[in-house]
XYZ file of C-alpha atoms in Angstrom:
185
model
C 91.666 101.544 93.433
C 94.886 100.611 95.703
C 98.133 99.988 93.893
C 99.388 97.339 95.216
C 102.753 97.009 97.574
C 106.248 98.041 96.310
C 108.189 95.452 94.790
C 111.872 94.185 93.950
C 110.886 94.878 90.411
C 108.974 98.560 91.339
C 112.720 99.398 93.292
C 115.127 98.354 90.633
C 113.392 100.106 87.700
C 112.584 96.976 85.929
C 109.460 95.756 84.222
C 107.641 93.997 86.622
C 106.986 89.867 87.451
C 104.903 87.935 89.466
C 106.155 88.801 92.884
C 105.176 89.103 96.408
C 105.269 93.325 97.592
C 108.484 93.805 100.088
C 108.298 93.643 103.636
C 108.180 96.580 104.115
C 105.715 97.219 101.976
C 103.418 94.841 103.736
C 104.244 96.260 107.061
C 102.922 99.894 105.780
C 99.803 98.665 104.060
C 99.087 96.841 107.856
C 99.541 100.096 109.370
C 97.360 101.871 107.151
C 94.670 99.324 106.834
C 92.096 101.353 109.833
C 91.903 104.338 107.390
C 90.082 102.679 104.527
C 86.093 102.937 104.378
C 84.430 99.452 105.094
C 83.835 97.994 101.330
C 80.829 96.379 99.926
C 82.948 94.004 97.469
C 86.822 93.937 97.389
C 88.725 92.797 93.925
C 92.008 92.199 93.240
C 94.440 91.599 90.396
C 95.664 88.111 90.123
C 98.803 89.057 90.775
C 100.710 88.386 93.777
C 101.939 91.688 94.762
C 98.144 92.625 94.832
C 96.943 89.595 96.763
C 99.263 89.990 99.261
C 98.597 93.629 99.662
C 94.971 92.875 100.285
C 95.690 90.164 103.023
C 97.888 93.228 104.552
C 95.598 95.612 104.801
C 93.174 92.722 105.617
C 90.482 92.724 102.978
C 88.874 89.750 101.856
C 88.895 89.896 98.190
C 87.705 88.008 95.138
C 90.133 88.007 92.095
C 89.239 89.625 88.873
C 91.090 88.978 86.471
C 90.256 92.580 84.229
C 92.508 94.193 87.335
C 95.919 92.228 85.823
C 98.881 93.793 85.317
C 99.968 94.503 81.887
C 101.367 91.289 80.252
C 104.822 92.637 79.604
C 105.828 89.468 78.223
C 110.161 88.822 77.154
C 110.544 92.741 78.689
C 108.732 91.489 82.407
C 112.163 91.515 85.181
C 114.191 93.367 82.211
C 115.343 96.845 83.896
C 114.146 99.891 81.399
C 118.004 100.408 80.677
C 118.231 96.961 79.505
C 115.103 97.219 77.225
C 116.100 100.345 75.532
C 119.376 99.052 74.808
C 118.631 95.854 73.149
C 115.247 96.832 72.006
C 115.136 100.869 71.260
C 112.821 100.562 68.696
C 110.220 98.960 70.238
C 110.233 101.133 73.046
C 109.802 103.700 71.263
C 106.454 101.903 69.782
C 105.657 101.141 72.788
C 105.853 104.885 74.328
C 104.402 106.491 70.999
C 101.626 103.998 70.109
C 99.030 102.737 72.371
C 98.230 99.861 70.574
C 101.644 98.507 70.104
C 103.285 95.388 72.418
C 106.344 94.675 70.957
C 107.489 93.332 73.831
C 104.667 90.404 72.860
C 102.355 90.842 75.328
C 99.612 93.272 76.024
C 99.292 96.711 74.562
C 98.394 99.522 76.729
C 94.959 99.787 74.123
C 94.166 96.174 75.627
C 94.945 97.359 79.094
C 92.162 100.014 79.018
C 89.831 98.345 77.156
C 90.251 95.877 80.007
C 90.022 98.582 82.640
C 86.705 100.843 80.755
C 84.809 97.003 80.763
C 85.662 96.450 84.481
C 84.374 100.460 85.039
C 80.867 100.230 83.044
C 80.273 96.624 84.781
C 80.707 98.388 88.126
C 78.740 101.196 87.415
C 75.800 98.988 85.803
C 75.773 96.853 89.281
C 75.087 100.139 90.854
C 75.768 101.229 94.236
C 77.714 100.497 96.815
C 81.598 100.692 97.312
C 84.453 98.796 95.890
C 88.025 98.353 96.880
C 90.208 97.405 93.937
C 94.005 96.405 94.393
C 95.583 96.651 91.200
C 98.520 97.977 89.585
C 100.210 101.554 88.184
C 99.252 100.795 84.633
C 95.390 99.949 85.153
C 95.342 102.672 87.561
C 96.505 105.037 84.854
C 94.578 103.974 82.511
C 91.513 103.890 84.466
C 92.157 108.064 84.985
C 92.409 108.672 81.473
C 89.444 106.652 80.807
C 87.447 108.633 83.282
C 88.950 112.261 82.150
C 88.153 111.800 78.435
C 92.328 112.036 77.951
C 94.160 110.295 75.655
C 95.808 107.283 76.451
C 99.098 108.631 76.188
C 98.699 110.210 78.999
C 99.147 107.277 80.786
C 102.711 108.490 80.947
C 102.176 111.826 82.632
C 100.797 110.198 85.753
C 102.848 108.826 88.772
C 101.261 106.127 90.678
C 103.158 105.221 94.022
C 102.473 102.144 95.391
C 99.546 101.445 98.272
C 98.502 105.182 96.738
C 94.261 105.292 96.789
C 92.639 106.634 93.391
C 89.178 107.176 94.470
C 86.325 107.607 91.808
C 82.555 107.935 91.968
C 79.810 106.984 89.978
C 76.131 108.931 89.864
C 74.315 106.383 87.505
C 75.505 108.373 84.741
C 79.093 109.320 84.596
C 82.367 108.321 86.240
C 84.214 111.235 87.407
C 87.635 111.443 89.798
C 87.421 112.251 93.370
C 90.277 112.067 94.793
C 95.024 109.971 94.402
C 96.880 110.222 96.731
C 98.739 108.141 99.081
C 96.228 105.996 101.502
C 95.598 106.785 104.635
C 97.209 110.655 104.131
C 93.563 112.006 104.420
């Protein structure tokens, strides 16, 4: 899994829209584009910061729509500031339960049931290697899905953006092989 580009959203500490990645963003995932392995199927989120990652690093991918963002819903282009001061309750759901959206969109719950479906698919297709350009949250939750963690500990991990989570599957379990940022190997 590649997250996807850096946005305005990512910089300013708000919750994120439907944006492209910066420039600059694009420029990096161009120069680090040599360093992935060749793929046997790319997917990416339907997003635009992720489609437009993929055409930088130039993948040819198929969207799937179980790599989306979390629907953030009235909080999406809020900054986290703005949230917590008109809404400090639900925030506090939000961060505390994993199957609350008070914001009215999608619960972190529904983003890893999303993100386990999308895993035992792959792993029932067998074989072969897939690049998926996604976002922090599905990232995050795909790691806890694969350690056996809770889902709050979603909030322990840091995903930068055009960082590479790399997992592997044996036919019988998913386990974590390797985050970091792409191309640092």
């Amino acid at each position: 899994m590649i997250a996807s580009g850096a946005t305005q959203a990512a910089r300013k500490g708000r919750f994120p829209t439907d944006e492209a990645p910066e420039p600059s963003a694009l420029d990096r995932a161009g120069a680090i584009a040599s360093s992935l392995r060749r793929a046997d199927r790319v997917w990416t989120s339907p997003a635009l910061a992720a489609r437009r990652t993929a055409e930088a690093l130039g993948l040819d991918a198929t969207v799937e729509p179980l790599l989306a963002e979390q629907d953030f819903a009235r909080w999406a282009g809020k900054s986290f500031e703005e949230v917590q001061a008109e809404d400090p309750a639900g925030m506090a759901a939000w961060f505390a339960d994993p199957d609350a959206a008070p914001h009215g969109g999608e619960s972190l719950a529904a983003v890893a049931r999303r993100g386990a479906a999308l895993m035992e698919r792959l792993a029932g297709e067998g074989g072969g290697h897939t690049v998926a350009l996604t976002h922090a949250v599905p990232i995050r939750a795909a790691i806890v899905h694969v350690l056996g963690a809770p889902l709050s500990s979603v909030w322990k991990i840091d995903i930068e953006p055009l960082s590479l989570t790399e997992f592997r599957n044996d036919g019988r379990r998913w386990v974590l092989h390797a985050s970091g940022v792409a191309g640092a190997r």
